[in-house]
mmCIF file of C-alpha atoms and ligand atoms in Angstrom:
data_model
loop_
_atom_site.group_PDB
_atom_site.id
_atom_site.type_symbol
_atom_site.label_atom_id
_atom_site.label_comp_id
_atom_site.label_asym_id
_atom_site.label_seq_id
_atom_site.Cartn_x
_atom_site.Cartn_y
_atom_site.Cartn_z
ATOM 1 C CA UNK A 10 -19.367 -2.252 -0.535
ATOM 2 C CA UNK A 11 -20.509 1.318 -0.049
ATOM 3 C CA UNK A 12 -19.650 4.510 -1.874
ATOM 4 C CA UNK A 13 -18.333 7.046 0.644
ATOM 5 C CA UNK A 14 -17.760 10.707 -0.248
ATOM 6 C CA UNK A 15 -15.105 12.577 1.715
ATOM 7 C CA UNK A 16 -15.499 16.344 1.932
ATOM 8 C CA UNK A 17 -12.243 18.252 2.227
ATOM 9 C CA UNK A 18 -12.823 21.875 3.226
ATOM 10 C CA UNK A 19 -9.534 23.463 4.206
ATOM 11 C CA UNK A 20 -8.556 26.305 1.872
ATOM 12 C CA UNK A 21 -4.916 25.189 2.259
ATOM 13 C CA UNK A 22 -3.282 22.742 -0.132
ATOM 14 C CA UNK A 23 -0.969 21.657 2.661
ATOM 15 C CA UNK A 24 -3.610 20.815 5.196
ATOM 16 C CA UNK A 25 -3.630 18.972 8.495
ATOM 17 C CA UNK A 26 -7.369 18.404 8.097
ATOM 18 C CA UNK A 27 -6.715 16.721 4.751
ATOM 19 C CA UNK A 28 -3.989 14.602 6.350
ATOM 20 C CA UNK A 29 -6.528 13.340 8.894
ATOM 21 C CA UNK A 30 -9.119 12.805 6.155
ATOM 22 C CA UNK A 31 -6.631 10.815 4.052
ATOM 23 C CA UNK A 32 -5.897 8.604 7.028
ATOM 24 C CA UNK A 33 -9.635 7.942 7.495
ATOM 25 C CA UNK A 34 -10.064 7.325 3.745
ATOM 26 C CA UNK A 35 -7.369 4.619 3.887
ATOM 27 C CA UNK A 36 -9.279 2.895 6.685
ATOM 28 C CA UNK A 37 -12.466 3.042 4.577
ATOM 29 C CA UNK A 38 -10.667 1.610 1.542
ATOM 30 C CA UNK A 39 -9.121 -1.180 3.606
ATOM 31 C CA UNK A 40 -12.675 -2.088 4.614
ATOM 32 C CA UNK A 41 -13.503 -2.494 0.903
ATOM 33 C CA UNK A 42 -15.413 0.714 0.244
ATOM 34 C CA UNK A 43 -15.106 3.109 -2.683
ATOM 35 C CA UNK A 44 -13.981 6.578 -1.583
ATOM 36 C CA UNK A 45 -14.975 9.600 -3.690
ATOM 37 C CA UNK A 46 -13.073 12.761 -2.679
ATOM 38 C CA UNK A 47 -14.894 16.102 -2.920
ATOM 39 C CA UNK A 48 -12.292 18.868 -2.548
ATOM 40 C CA UNK A 49 -14.054 22.177 -2.001
ATOM 41 C CA UNK A 50 -11.033 24.463 -2.547
ATOM 42 C CA UNK A 51 -10.837 23.131 -6.118
ATOM 43 C CA UNK A 52 -14.369 24.324 -6.907
ATOM 44 C CA UNK A 53 -14.722 27.657 -8.746
ATOM 45 C CA UNK A 54 -14.889 30.444 -6.165
ATOM 46 C CA UNK A 55 -17.394 32.801 -7.746
ATOM 47 C CA UNK A 56 -20.209 30.280 -8.336
ATOM 48 C CA UNK A 57 -19.531 28.894 -4.869
ATOM 49 C CA UNK A 58 -19.849 32.331 -3.246
ATOM 50 C CA UNK A 59 -22.921 33.131 -5.313
ATOM 51 C CA UNK A 60 -24.554 29.814 -4.437
ATOM 52 C CA UNK A 61 -24.743 28.830 -8.103
ATOM 53 C CA UNK A 62 -25.479 25.099 -7.988
ATOM 54 C CA UNK A 63 -25.859 25.042 -11.811
ATOM 55 C CA UNK A 64 -22.147 25.606 -12.340
ATOM 56 C CA UNK A 65 -20.893 22.334 -13.909
ATOM 57 C CA UNK A 66 -18.080 21.747 -11.383
ATOM 58 C CA UNK A 67 -20.346 22.436 -8.452
ATOM 59 C CA UNK A 68 -23.129 20.317 -9.931
ATOM 60 C CA UNK A 69 -20.615 17.433 -10.255
ATOM 61 C CA UNK A 70 -19.610 17.806 -6.607
ATOM 62 C CA UNK A 71 -23.263 17.862 -5.485
ATOM 63 C CA UNK A 72 -23.991 14.818 -7.678
ATOM 64 C CA UNK A 73 -21.052 12.941 -6.124
ATOM 65 C CA UNK A 74 -22.536 13.643 -2.714
ATOM 66 C CA UNK A 75 -25.994 12.549 -3.844
ATOM 67 C CA UNK A 76 -24.623 9.293 -5.225
ATOM 68 C CA UNK A 77 -22.810 8.405 -1.992
ATOM 69 C CA UNK A 78 -24.153 6.090 0.693
ATOM 70 C CA UNK A 79 -22.168 7.852 3.378
ATOM 71 C CA UNK A 80 -20.102 10.995 3.843
ATOM 72 C CA UNK A 81 -17.101 12.018 5.906
ATOM 73 C CA UNK A 82 -17.232 15.782 6.484
ATOM 74 C CA UNK A 83 -13.954 17.388 7.557
ATOM 75 C CA UNK A 84 -13.190 20.967 8.459
ATOM 76 C CA UNK A 85 -10.519 23.077 10.110
ATOM 77 C CA UNK A 86 -11.801 25.139 13.049
ATOM 78 C CA UNK A 87 -11.775 28.835 12.190
ATOM 79 C CA UNK A 88 -13.046 31.532 14.563
ATOM 80 C CA UNK A 89 -14.468 28.896 16.909
ATOM 81 C CA UNK A 90 -16.637 27.372 14.162
ATOM 82 C CA UNK A 91 -16.394 25.164 11.072
ATOM 83 C CA UNK A 92 -14.732 26.800 8.082
ATOM 84 C CA UNK A 93 -16.387 29.240 5.705
ATOM 85 C CA UNK A 94 -15.506 27.158 2.644
ATOM 86 C CA UNK A 95 -17.572 24.291 4.021
ATOM 87 C CA UNK A 96 -20.448 26.675 4.770
ATOM 88 C CA UNK A 97 -20.539 28.028 1.220
ATOM 89 C CA UNK A 98 -20.891 24.459 -0.072
ATOM 90 C CA UNK A 99 -23.475 23.357 2.501
ATOM 91 C CA UNK A 100 -25.512 26.478 1.741
ATOM 92 C CA UNK A 101 -26.034 25.552 -1.894
ATOM 93 C CA UNK A 102 -27.081 21.952 -1.236
ATOM 94 C CA UNK A 103 -30.743 20.958 -1.473
ATOM 95 C CA UNK A 104 -32.516 21.030 1.899
ATOM 96 C CA UNK A 105 -32.352 17.255 2.471
ATOM 97 C CA UNK A 106 -29.091 16.581 0.616
ATOM 98 C CA UNK A 107 -27.893 14.016 3.165
ATOM 99 C CA UNK A 108 -31.155 12.069 3.340
ATOM 100 C CA UNK A 109 -30.514 8.373 4.010
ATOM 101 C CA UNK A 110 -26.765 8.844 4.402
ATOM 102 C CA UNK A 111 -24.492 8.070 7.324
ATOM 103 C CA UNK A 112 -22.219 10.986 8.226
ATOM 104 C CA UNK A 113 -18.928 11.148 10.124
ATOM 105 C CA UNK A 114 -17.909 14.696 11.201
ATOM 106 C CA UNK A 115 -14.219 15.447 11.837
ATOM 107 C CA UNK A 116 -12.400 18.686 12.636
ATOM 108 C CA UNK A 117 -8.868 19.845 13.331
ATOM 109 C CA UNK A 118 -8.146 22.876 15.465
ATOM 110 C CA UNK A 119 -5.404 24.725 17.251
ATOM 111 C CA UNK A 120 -6.841 24.699 20.750
ATOM 112 C CA UNK A 121 -8.590 22.064 22.867
ATOM 113 C CA UNK A 122 -10.875 24.893 24.024
ATOM 114 C CA UNK A 123 -12.741 24.388 20.739
ATOM 115 C CA UNK A 124 -13.265 20.618 20.744
ATOM 116 C CA UNK A 125 -17.023 21.141 20.981
ATOM 117 C CA UNK A 126 -17.139 22.732 17.527
ATOM 118 C CA UNK A 127 -17.783 19.221 16.181
ATOM 119 C CA UNK A 128 -20.908 18.713 18.263
ATOM 120 C CA UNK A 129 -22.124 22.289 18.872
ATOM 121 C CA UNK A 130 -21.533 23.810 15.436
ATOM 122 C CA UNK A 131 -20.934 21.152 12.785
ATOM 123 C CA UNK A 132 -23.377 18.453 13.929
ATOM 124 C CA UNK A 133 -26.489 20.718 13.971
ATOM 125 C CA UNK A 134 -25.920 22.058 10.454
ATOM 126 C CA UNK A 135 -25.360 18.526 9.154
ATOM 127 C CA UNK A 136 -28.496 17.327 10.974
ATOM 128 C CA UNK A 137 -30.511 19.977 9.112
ATOM 129 C CA UNK A 138 -29.636 18.125 5.876
ATOM 130 C CA UNK A 139 -31.524 15.028 7.141
ATOM 131 C CA UNK A 140 -28.889 12.257 7.257
ATOM 132 C CA UNK A 141 -30.011 8.840 8.524
ATOM 133 C CA UNK A 142 -27.406 9.162 11.257
ATOM 134 C CA UNK A 143 -24.424 11.214 12.311
ATOM 135 C CA UNK A 144 -21.999 8.926 14.089
ATOM 136 C CA UNK A 145 -19.681 10.170 16.863
ATOM 137 C CA UNK A 146 -17.180 12.632 15.451
ATOM 138 C CA UNK A 147 -13.713 13.669 16.527
ATOM 139 C CA UNK A 148 -11.656 16.832 16.985
ATOM 140 C CA UNK A 149 -7.946 16.448 16.285
ATOM 141 C CA UNK A 150 -5.551 18.916 17.819
ATOM 142 C CA UNK A 151 -3.343 20.362 15.082
ATOM 143 C CA UNK A 152 -0.262 19.767 17.263
ATOM 144 C CA UNK A 153 -0.976 16.039 17.040
ATOM 145 C CA UNK A 154 -0.566 16.054 13.252
ATOM 146 C CA UNK A 155 2.910 16.457 11.729
ATOM 147 C CA UNK A 156 3.293 17.043 8.001
ATOM 148 C CA UNK A 157 6.722 15.754 7.058
ATOM 149 C CA UNK A 158 8.502 17.018 3.957
ATOM 150 C CA UNK A 159 7.773 14.708 1.035
ATOM 151 C CA UNK A 160 4.135 14.239 1.950
ATOM 152 C CA UNK A 161 4.454 11.841 4.868
ATOM 153 C CA UNK A 162 1.992 12.407 7.715
ATOM 154 C CA UNK A 163 2.462 11.499 11.364
ATOM 155 C CA UNK A 164 -0.582 11.434 13.624
ATOM 156 C CA UNK A 165 0.128 11.058 17.348
ATOM 157 C CA UNK A 166 -1.337 7.898 18.826
ATOM 158 C CA UNK A 167 -3.311 10.032 21.292
ATOM 159 C CA UNK A 168 -5.289 11.327 18.291
ATOM 160 C CA UNK A 169 -4.974 8.288 16.026
ATOM 161 C CA UNK A 170 -6.571 5.784 18.391
ATOM 162 C CA UNK A 171 -9.873 7.716 18.812
ATOM 163 C CA UNK A 172 -9.874 8.482 15.075
ATOM 164 C CA UNK A 173 -9.681 4.747 14.340
ATOM 165 C CA UNK A 174 -12.476 4.159 16.849
ATOM 166 C CA UNK A 175 -14.909 6.741 15.431
ATOM 167 C CA UNK A 176 -14.140 5.462 11.933
ATOM 168 C CA UNK A 177 -14.897 1.894 13.040
ATOM 169 C CA UNK A 178 -18.260 2.993 14.496
ATOM 170 C CA UNK A 179 -19.001 4.856 11.250
ATOM 171 C CA UNK A 180 -18.148 1.720 9.238
ATOM 172 C CA UNK A 181 -20.398 -0.446 11.413
ATOM 173 C CA UNK A 182 -23.251 2.010 10.892
ATOM 174 C CA UNK A 183 -22.648 2.080 7.130
ATOM 175 C CA UNK A 184 -22.694 -1.742 7.106
ATOM 176 C CA UNK A 185 -25.985 -1.763 9.038
ATOM 177 C CA UNK A 186 -27.529 0.701 6.613
ATOM 178 C CA UNK A 187 -26.421 -1.441 3.625
ATOM 179 C CA UNK A 188 -28.072 -4.508 5.171
ATOM 180 C CA UNK A 189 -31.345 -2.646 5.637
ATOM 181 C CA UNK A 190 -31.151 -1.252 2.093
ATOM 182 C CA UNK A 191 -30.587 -4.777 0.745
ATOM 183 C CA UNK A 192 -33.559 -6.086 2.744
ATOM 184 C CA UNK A 193 -31.324 -8.447 4.729
ATOM 185 C CA UNK A 194 -32.008 -9.530 8.284
ATOM 186 C CA UNK A 195 -30.045 -7.359 10.725
ATOM 187 C CA UNK A 196 -27.197 -9.089 12.542
ATOM 188 C CA UNK A 197 -28.088 -10.607 15.898
ATOM 189 C CA UNK A 198 -26.802 -8.576 18.813
ATOM 190 C CA UNK A 199 -23.946 -10.270 20.623
ATOM 191 C CA UNK A 200 -24.625 -10.425 24.367
HETATM 192 C C1 FMN R 16 -7.933 32.213 10.357
HETATM 193 C C2 FMN R 16 -7.738 31.087 11.336
HETATM 194 C C3 FMN R 16 -8.572 30.990 12.422
HETATM 195 C C4 FMN R 16 -8.427 29.945 13.334
HETATM 196 N N1 FMN R 16 -9.265 29.882 14.409
HETATM 197 C C5 FMN R 16 -9.177 28.831 15.249
HETATM 198 C C6 FMN R 16 -10.077 28.734 16.338
HETATM 199 O O1 FMN R 16 -10.924 29.566 16.585
HETATM 200 N N2 FMN R 16 -9.969 27.638 17.143
HETATM 201 C C7 FMN R 16 -9.030 26.654 16.932
HETATM 202 O O2 FMN R 16 -9.008 25.672 17.672
HETATM 203 N N3 FMN R 16 -8.146 26.754 15.909
HETATM 204 C C8 FMN R 16 -8.201 27.806 15.065
HETATM 205 N N4 FMN R 16 -7.321 27.907 14.017
HETATM 206 C C9 FMN R 16 -6.298 26.860 13.836
HETATM 207 C C10 FMN R 16 -6.735 25.848 12.784
HETATM 208 O O3 FMN R 16 -7.982 25.288 13.073
HETATM 209 C C11 FMN R 16 -5.740 24.688 12.727
HETATM 210 O O4 FMN R 16 -4.450 25.183 12.456
HETATM 211 C C12 FMN R 16 -6.153 23.666 11.687
HETATM 212 O O5 FMN R 16 -5.481 22.455 11.903
HETATM 213 C C13 FMN R 16 -5.876 24.160 10.272
HETATM 214 O O6 FMN R 16 -6.271 23.152 9.387
HETATM 215 P P1 FMN R 16 -5.636 22.998 7.919
HETATM 216 O O7 FMN R 16 -4.169 22.738 8.076
HETATM 217 O O8 FMN R 16 -6.375 21.842 7.365
HETATM 218 O O9 FMN R 16 -5.932 24.278 7.198
HETATM 219 C C14 FMN R 16 -7.419 28.957 13.127
HETATM 220 C C15 FMN R 16 -6.567 29.081 12.020
HETATM 221 C C16 FMN R 16 -6.728 30.119 11.131
HETATM 222 C C17 FMN R 16 -5.798 30.220 9.954
#
């Protein structure tokens, strides 16, 4: 069992990015892991903007990240990049805050023209925080996520299938990391 933090970074309470993240979190829980949500819009704005990592709420969020074995980082695409709320949080983390952790990056956006935000914008900034690995991420087109009244979420199969796949690769990598951490022999490769 691993502890996996999920970073939610849309400023919107009704969020397609959160809907995708919740779907991933369910897959992680079904695999037997503990999911710890870190919801950035619930952090106090002024300390966040001032980069005050001593604020108690922010310190708790940073500690939750530190305590995790792995992290799912989600963001809406804004202005052809990851969101500003995520950046304010990443900016106040210690330089190697993701050391030893496995990271899964996920974004939602309005146009397929910006699918590369995951790999050209988000991945490099996450890499600077020294994770042990960043597994393949995914960009979900907002049109493929429907928020139904009452809280139900529908994700088109065209988006859901690759999301399941990148989550499975992430889970395999987390399992491999746990084996190494426990000093176990790695699994034999299957030819
Ligand atoms: C201010 C703003 C800027 C946006 N810029 C982009 C953009 O450059 N590229 C893109 O693909 N989508 C863009 N979008 C669309 C959002 O990425 C998309 O609607 C996303 O799913 C919103 O996520 P949320 O529901 O979690 O907030 C933008 C939306 C807003 C509100």
